[in-house]
Tab-separated table of C-alpha atoms and ligand atoms in Angstrom:
chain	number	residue	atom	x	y	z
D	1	UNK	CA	0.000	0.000	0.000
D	2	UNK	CA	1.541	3.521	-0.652
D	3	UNK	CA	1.162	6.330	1.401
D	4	UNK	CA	0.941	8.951	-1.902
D	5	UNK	CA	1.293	8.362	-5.311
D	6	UNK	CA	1.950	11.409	-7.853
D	7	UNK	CA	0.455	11.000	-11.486
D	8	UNK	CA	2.378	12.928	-14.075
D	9	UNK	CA	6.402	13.729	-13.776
D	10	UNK	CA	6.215	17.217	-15.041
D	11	UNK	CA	7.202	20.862	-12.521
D	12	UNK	CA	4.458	20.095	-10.704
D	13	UNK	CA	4.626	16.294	-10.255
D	14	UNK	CA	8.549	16.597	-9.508
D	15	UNK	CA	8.130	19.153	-6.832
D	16	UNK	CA	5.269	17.670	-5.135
D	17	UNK	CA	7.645	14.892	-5.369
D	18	UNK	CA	10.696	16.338	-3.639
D	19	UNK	CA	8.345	17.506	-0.769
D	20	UNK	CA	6.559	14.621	-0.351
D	21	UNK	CA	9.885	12.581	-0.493
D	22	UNK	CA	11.522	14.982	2.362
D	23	UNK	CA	8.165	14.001	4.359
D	24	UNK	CA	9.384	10.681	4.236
D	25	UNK	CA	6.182	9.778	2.510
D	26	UNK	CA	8.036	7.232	0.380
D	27	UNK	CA	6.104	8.584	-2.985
D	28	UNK	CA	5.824	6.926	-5.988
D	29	UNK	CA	5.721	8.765	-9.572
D	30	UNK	CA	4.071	7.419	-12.805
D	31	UNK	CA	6.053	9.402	-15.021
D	32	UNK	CA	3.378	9.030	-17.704
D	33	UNK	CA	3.589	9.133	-22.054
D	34	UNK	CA	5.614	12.304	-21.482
D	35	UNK	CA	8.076	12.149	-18.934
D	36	UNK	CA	8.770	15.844	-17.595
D	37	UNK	CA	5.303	17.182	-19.549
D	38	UNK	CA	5.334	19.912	-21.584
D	39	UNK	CA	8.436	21.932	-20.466
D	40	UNK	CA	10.576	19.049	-22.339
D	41	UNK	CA	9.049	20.594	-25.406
D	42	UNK	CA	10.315	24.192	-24.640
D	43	UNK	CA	13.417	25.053	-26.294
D	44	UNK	CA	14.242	27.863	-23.520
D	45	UNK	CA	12.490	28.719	-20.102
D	46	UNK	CA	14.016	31.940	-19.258
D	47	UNK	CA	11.690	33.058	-16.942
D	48	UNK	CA	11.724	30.404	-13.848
D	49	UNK	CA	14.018	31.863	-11.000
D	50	UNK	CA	17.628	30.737	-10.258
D	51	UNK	CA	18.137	30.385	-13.789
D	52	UNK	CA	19.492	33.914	-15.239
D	53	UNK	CA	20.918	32.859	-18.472
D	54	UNK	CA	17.866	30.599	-19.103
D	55	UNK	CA	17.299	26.768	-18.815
D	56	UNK	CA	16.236	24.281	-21.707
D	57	UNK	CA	13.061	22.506	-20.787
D	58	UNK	CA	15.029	19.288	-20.897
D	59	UNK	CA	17.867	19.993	-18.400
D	60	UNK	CA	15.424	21.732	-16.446
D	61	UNK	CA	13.300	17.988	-16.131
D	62	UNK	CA	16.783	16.302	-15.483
D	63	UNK	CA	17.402	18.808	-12.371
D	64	UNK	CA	14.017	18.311	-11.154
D	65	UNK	CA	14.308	14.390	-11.194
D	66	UNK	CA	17.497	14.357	-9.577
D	67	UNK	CA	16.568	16.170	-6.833
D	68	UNK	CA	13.212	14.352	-6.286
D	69	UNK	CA	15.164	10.668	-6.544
D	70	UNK	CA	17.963	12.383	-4.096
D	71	UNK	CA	15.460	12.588	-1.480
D	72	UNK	CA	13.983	8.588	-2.351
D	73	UNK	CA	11.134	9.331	-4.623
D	74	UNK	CA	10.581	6.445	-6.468
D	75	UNK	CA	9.514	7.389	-10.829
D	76	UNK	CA	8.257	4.626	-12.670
D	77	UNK	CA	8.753	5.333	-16.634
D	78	UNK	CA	4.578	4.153	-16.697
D	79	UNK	CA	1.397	5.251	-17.940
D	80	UNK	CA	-1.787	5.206	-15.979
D	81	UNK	CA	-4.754	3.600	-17.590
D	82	UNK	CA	-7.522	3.659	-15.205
D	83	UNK	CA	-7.911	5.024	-11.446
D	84	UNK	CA	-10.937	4.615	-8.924
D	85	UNK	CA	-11.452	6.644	-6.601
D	86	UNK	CA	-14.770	5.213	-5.397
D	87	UNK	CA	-12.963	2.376	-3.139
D	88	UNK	CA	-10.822	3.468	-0.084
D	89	UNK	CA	-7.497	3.070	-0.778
D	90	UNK	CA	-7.450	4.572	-3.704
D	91	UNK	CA	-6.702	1.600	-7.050
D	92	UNK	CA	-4.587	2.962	-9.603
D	93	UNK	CA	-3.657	0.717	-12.347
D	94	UNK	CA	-0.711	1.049	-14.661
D	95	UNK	CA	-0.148	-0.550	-17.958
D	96	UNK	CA	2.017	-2.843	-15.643
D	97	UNK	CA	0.900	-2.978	-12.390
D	98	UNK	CA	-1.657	-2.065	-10.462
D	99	UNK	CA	-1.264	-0.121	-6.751
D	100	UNK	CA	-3.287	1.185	-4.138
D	101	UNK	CA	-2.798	4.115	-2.567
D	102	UNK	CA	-4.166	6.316	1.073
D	103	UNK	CA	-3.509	9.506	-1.006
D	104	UNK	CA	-3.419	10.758	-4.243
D	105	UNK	CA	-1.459	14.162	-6.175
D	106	UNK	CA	-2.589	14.498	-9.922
D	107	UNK	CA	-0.585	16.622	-12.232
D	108	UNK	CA	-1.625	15.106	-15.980
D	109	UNK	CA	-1.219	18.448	-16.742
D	110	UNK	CA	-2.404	19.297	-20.597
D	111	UNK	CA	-2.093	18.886	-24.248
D	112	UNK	CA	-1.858	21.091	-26.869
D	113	UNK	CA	-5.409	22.171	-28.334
D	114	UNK	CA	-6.131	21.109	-32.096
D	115	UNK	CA	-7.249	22.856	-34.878
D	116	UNK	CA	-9.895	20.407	-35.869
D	117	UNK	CA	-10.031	21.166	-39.207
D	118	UNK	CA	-9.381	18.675	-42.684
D	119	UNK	CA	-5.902	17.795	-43.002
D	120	UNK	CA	-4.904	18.090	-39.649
D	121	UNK	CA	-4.721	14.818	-38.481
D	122	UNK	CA	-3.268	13.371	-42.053
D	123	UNK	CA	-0.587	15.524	-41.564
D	124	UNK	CA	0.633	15.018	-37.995
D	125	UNK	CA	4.447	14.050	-38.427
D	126	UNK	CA	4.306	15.106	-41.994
D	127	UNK	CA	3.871	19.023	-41.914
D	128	UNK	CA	1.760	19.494	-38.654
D	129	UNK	CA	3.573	20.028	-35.677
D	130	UNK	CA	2.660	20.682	-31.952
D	131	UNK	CA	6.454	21.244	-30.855
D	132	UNK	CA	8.772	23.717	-32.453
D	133	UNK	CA	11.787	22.808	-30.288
D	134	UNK	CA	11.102	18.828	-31.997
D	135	UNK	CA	10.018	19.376	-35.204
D	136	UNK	CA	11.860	23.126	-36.673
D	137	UNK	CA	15.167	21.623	-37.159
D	138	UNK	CA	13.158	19.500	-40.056
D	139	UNK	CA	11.983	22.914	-41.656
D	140	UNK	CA	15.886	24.384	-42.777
D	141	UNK	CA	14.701	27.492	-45.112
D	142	UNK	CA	11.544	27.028	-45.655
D	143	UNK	CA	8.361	28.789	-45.548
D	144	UNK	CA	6.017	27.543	-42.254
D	145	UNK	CA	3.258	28.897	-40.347
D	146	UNK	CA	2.164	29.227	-36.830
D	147	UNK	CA	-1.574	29.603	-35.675
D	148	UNK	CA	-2.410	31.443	-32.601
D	149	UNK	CA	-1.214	34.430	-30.934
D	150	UNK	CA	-0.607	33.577	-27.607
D	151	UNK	CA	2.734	33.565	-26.052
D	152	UNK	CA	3.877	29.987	-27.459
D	153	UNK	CA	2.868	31.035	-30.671
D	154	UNK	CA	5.090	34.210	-30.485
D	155	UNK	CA	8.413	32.433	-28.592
D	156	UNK	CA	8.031	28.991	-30.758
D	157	UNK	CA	7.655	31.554	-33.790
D	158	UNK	CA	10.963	33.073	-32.548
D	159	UNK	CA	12.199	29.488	-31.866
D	160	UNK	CA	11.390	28.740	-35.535
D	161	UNK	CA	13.711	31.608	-37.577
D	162	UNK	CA	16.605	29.374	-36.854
D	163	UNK	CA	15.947	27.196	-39.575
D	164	UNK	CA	12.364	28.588	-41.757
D	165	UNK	CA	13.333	31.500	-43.790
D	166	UNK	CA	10.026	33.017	-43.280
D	167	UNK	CA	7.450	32.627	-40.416
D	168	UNK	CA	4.448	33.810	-40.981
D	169	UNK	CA	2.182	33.833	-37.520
D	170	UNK	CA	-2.030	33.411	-38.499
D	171	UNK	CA	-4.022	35.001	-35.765
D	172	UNK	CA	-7.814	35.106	-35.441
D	173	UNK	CA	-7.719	38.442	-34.322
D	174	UNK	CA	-6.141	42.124	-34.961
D	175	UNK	CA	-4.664	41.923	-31.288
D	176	UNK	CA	-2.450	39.592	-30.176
D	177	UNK	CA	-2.934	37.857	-26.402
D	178	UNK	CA	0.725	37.539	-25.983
D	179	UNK	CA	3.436	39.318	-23.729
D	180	UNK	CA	4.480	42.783	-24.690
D	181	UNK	CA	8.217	41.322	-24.702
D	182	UNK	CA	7.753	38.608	-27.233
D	183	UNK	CA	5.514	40.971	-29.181
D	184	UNK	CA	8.130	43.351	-29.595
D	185	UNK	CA	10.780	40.543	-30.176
D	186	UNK	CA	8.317	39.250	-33.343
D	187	UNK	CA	7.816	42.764	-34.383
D	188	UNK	CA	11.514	43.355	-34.635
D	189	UNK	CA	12.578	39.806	-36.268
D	190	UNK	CA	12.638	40.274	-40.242
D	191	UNK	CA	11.475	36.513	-40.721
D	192	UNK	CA	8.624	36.857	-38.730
D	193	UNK	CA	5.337	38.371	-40.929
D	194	UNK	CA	1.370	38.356	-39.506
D	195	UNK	CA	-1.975	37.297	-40.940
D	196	UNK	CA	-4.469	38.966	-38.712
D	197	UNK	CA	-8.288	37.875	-38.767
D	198	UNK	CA	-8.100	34.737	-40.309
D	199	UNK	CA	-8.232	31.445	-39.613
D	200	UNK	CA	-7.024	28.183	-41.134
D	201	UNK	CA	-9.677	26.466	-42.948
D	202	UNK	CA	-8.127	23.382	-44.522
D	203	UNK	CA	-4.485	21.832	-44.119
D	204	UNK	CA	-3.645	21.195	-47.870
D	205	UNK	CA	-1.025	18.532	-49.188
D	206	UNK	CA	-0.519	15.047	-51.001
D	207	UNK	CA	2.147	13.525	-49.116
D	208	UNK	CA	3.474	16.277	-47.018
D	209	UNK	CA	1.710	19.821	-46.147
D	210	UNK	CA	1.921	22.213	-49.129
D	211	UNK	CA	-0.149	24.501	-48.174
D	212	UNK	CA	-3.554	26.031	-45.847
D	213	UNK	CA	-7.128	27.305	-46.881
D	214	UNK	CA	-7.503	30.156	-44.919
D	215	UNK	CA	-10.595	32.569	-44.540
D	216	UNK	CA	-10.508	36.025	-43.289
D	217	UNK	CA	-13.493	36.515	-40.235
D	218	UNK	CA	-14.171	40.031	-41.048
D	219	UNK	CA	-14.471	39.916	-44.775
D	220	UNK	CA	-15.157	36.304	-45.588
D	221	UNK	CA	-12.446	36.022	-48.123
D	222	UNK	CA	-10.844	33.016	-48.800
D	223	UNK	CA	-6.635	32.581	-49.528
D	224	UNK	CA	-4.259	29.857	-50.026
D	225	UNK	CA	-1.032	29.924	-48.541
D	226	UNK	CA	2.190	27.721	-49.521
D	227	UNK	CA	3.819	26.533	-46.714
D	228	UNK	CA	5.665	23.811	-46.173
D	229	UNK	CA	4.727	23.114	-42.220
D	230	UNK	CA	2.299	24.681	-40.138
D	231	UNK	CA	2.931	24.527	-35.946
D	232	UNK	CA	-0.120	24.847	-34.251
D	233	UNK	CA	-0.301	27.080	-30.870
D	234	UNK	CA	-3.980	27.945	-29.692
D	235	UNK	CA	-3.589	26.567	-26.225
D	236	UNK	CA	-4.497	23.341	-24.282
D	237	UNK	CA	-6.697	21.236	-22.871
D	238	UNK	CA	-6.474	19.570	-19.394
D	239	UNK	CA	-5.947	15.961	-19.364
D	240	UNK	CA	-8.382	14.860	-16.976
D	241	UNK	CA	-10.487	11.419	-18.723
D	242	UNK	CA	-8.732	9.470	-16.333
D	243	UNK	CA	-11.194	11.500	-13.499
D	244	UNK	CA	-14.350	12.361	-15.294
D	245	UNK	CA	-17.259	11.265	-13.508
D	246	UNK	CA	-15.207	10.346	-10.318
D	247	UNK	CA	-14.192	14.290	-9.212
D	248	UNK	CA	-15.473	17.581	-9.812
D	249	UNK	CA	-14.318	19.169	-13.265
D	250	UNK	CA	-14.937	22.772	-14.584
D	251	UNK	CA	-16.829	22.965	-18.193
D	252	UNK	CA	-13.803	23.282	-20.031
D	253	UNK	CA	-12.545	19.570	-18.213
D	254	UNK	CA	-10.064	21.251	-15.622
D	255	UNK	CA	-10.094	19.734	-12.118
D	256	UNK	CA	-11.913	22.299	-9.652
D	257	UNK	CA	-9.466	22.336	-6.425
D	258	UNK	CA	-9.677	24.769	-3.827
D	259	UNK	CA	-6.968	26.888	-2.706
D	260	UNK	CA	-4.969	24.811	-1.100
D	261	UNK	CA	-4.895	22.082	-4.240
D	262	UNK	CA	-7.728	20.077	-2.660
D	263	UNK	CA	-9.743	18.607	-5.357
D	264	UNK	CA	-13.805	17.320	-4.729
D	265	UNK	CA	-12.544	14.315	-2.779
D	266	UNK	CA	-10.823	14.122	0.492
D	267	UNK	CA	-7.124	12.408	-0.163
D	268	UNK	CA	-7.065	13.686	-3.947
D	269	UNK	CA	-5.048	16.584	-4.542
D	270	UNK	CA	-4.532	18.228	-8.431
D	271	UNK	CA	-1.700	20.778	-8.852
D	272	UNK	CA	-0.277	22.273	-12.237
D	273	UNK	CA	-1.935	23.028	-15.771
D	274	UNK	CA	-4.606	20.102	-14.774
D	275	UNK	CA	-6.301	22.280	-12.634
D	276	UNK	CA	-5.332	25.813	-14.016
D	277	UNK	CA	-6.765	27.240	-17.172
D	278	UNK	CA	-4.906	30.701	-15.870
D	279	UNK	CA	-1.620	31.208	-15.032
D	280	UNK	CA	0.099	27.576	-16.458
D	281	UNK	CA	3.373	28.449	-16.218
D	282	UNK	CA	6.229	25.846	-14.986
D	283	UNK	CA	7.140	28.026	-11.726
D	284	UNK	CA	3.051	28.092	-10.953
D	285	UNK	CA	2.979	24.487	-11.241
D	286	UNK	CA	6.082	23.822	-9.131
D	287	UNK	CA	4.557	26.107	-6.625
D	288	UNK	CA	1.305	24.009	-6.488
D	289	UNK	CA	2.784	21.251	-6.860
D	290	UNK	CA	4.545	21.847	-3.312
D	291	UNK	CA	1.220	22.593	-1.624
D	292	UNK	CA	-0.317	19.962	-3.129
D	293	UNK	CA	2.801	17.743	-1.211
D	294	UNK	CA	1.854	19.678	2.303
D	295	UNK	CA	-1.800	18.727	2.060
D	296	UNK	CA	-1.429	15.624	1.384
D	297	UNK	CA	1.345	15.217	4.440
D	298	UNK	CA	-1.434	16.720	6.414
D	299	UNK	CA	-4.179	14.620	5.395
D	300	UNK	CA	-2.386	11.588	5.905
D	301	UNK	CA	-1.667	12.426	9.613
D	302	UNK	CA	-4.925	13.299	10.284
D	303	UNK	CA	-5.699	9.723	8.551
D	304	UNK	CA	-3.265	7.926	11.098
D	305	UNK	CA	-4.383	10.122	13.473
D	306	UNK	CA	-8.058	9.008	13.181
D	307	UNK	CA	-7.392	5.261	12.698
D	308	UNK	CA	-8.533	3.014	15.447
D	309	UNK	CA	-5.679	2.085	17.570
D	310	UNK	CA	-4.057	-1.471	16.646
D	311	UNK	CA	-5.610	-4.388	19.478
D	312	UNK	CA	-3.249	-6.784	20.320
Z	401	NAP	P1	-3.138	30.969	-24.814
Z	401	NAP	O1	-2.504	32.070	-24.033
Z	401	NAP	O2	-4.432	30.379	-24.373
Z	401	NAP	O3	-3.285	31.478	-26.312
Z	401	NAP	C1	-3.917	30.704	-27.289
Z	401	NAP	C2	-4.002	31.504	-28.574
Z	401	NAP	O4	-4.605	30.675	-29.567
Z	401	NAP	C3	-4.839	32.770	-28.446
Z	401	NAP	O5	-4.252	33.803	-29.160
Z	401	NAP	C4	-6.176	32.331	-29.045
Z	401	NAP	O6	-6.839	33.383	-29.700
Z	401	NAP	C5	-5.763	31.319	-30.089
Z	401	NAP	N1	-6.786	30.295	-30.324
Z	401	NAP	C6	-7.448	29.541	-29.412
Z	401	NAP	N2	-8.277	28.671	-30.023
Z	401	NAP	C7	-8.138	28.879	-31.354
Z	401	NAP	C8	-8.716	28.287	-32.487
Z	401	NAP	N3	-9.597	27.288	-32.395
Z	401	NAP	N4	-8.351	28.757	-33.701
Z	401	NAP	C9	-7.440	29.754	-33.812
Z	401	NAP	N5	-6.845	30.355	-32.769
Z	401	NAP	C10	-7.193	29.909	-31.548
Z	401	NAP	O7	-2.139	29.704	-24.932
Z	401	NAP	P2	-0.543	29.654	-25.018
Z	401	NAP	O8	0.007	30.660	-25.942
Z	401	NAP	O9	-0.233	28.218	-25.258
Z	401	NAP	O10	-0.081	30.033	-23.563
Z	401	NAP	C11	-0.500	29.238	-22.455
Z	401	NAP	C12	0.094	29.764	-21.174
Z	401	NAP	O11	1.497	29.517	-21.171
Z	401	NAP	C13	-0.092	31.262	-20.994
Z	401	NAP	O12	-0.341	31.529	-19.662
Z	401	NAP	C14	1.238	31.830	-21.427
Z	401	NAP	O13	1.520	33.047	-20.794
Z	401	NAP	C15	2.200	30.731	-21.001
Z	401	NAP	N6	3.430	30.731	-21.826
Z	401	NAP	C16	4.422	31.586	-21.500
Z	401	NAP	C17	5.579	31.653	-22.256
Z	401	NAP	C18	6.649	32.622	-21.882
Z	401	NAP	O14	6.514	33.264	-20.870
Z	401	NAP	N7	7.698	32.758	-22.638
Z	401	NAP	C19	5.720	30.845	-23.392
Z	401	NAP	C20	4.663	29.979	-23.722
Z	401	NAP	C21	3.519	29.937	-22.934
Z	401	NAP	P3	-7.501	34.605	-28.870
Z	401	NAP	O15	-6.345	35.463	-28.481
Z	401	NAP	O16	-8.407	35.218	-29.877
Z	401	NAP	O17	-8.215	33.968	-27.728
């Protein structure tokens, strides 16, 4: 039986880990399909603290996973397939085990949001890409485009005038929701061109993206442009099927906690971009991810405390 058991090996999951690991609480990590979530995928986090020339998302992971298995967490390279939450302990089964558990700290985290639009899904791996930092080295002077106009969209832009020779960034608005600094940065860069009002219709190609349909909002129009890739950045969505109908989700799927990470069920605690459609950064979910740790330290003494005493 295990005291805790994180799900998800990302800023959150890592730091809950390397508190709940210093409580001698013995945790035990399912790392997940993406070991180290999403900030594996950035090229450059320059904005987490104690990093002033700036951290890849990879080296930042390794760091974090030292320091968690320094203090005896345990991270199993495994996915979750199916949890209940309806039996006391807690069952969550792997694709190779299955464990129970008096406590549980979810950080799934998210996924990147899809266009869902004709061509998208043909063209995953062959022109459609969710990950500048994996996929621009395959894009050496060419023409690609980036929906969205959030900050990924600007910085993985940025990312991608290393290798494109022209980026051209498709918004569905005049006004862009990113940060003045990567605004200015995409202003500045020569490679970097915009497409404002419009969205992509159609993903066009025959083996490989050649191309998108796109159609203005305001006037109706409809354009082609020839690209040769096309990363898409229009935000995520919460990984949370594992929980639906078993805790308390928002309607856009994110796990309602309170403030201090608990989630609709005493013992389950959600910290990170599974339970935060607003700030998502990796120093937020490191920051839950700790309190998420604390609660669950404290629930499980009140848990001992509460058991009847042994008979012997
Ligand atoms: P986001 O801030 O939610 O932006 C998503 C963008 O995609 C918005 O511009 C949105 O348009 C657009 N969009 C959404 N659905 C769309 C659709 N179906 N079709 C076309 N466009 C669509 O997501 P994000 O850029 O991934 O950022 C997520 C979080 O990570 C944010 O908190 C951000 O600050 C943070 N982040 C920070 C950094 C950094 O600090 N360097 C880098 C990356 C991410 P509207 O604007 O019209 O809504």
């Amino acid at each position: 039986m295990e005291e805790v058991i994180i799900i998800g090996s990302g800023p959150a999951g890592l730091t809950a880990a390397i508190y709940a690991a210093r409580a001698r609480l013995n945790p035990l990590v399912i790392a997940g399909n993406e070991p180290g979530g999403q900030v594996t995928l950035t090229n450059e986090i320059e904005n987490f603290p104690g990093f002033p020339d700036g951290i890849s998302g990879m080296e930042m992971y390794g760091l974090f996973q030292r320091q968690a298995e320094r203090f005896g967490a345990r991270i199993e390279p495994d996915i979750v397939e199916a949890v209940d939450l309806k039996v006391r302990p807690f069952v969550v089964k792997t694709t190779s085990s299955v464990y129970e558990t008096k406590s549980l700290i979810i950080a799934t985290g998210s996924a990147p949001r899809r266009l869902n639009v004709p061509g998208e899904k043909e063209f995953t791996g062959r022109g459609v890409s969710y990950c500048a930092t994996c996929d621009g080295f395959f894009f050496q002077d060419q023409h690609v485009a980036v929906i969205g106009g959030g900050d990924s969209a600007l910085d993985e832009g940025l990312f991608l005038t290393r290798f494109a020779s022209r980026v051209t960034i498709i918004h569905r608005r005049d006004q862009l929701r990113a940060s003045k600094i990567l605004q200015e940065r995409a202003f500045k860069n020569r490679k970097v061109e915009f497409i404002w009002d419009t969205v992509v219709e159609e993903i066009l190609g025959e083996e490989a993206v050649k191309g998108l349909r796109l159609r203005n909002v305001k006037t109706g129009q409809t354009s082609q442009l020839d690209v040769s890739g096309v990363f898409v950045f229009i935000g995520h969505v919460p990984n949370t099927s594992l929980f639906e109908g078993q805790l308390e989700l928002d309607a856009n799927g994110y796990i309602v906690t309170d403030r201090y990470t608990r989630t609709s069920l005493p013992g389950v605690f959600a910290c990170g971009d599974v339970q935060d459609p607003r700030y998502r950064q990796a120093i937020t979910a490191a920051g839950t991810g700790a309190m998420a740790a604390i609660e669950a330290e404290r629930y499980l003494a009140e848990l001992s405390a509460e058991a009847p005493a042994a008979t012997g």
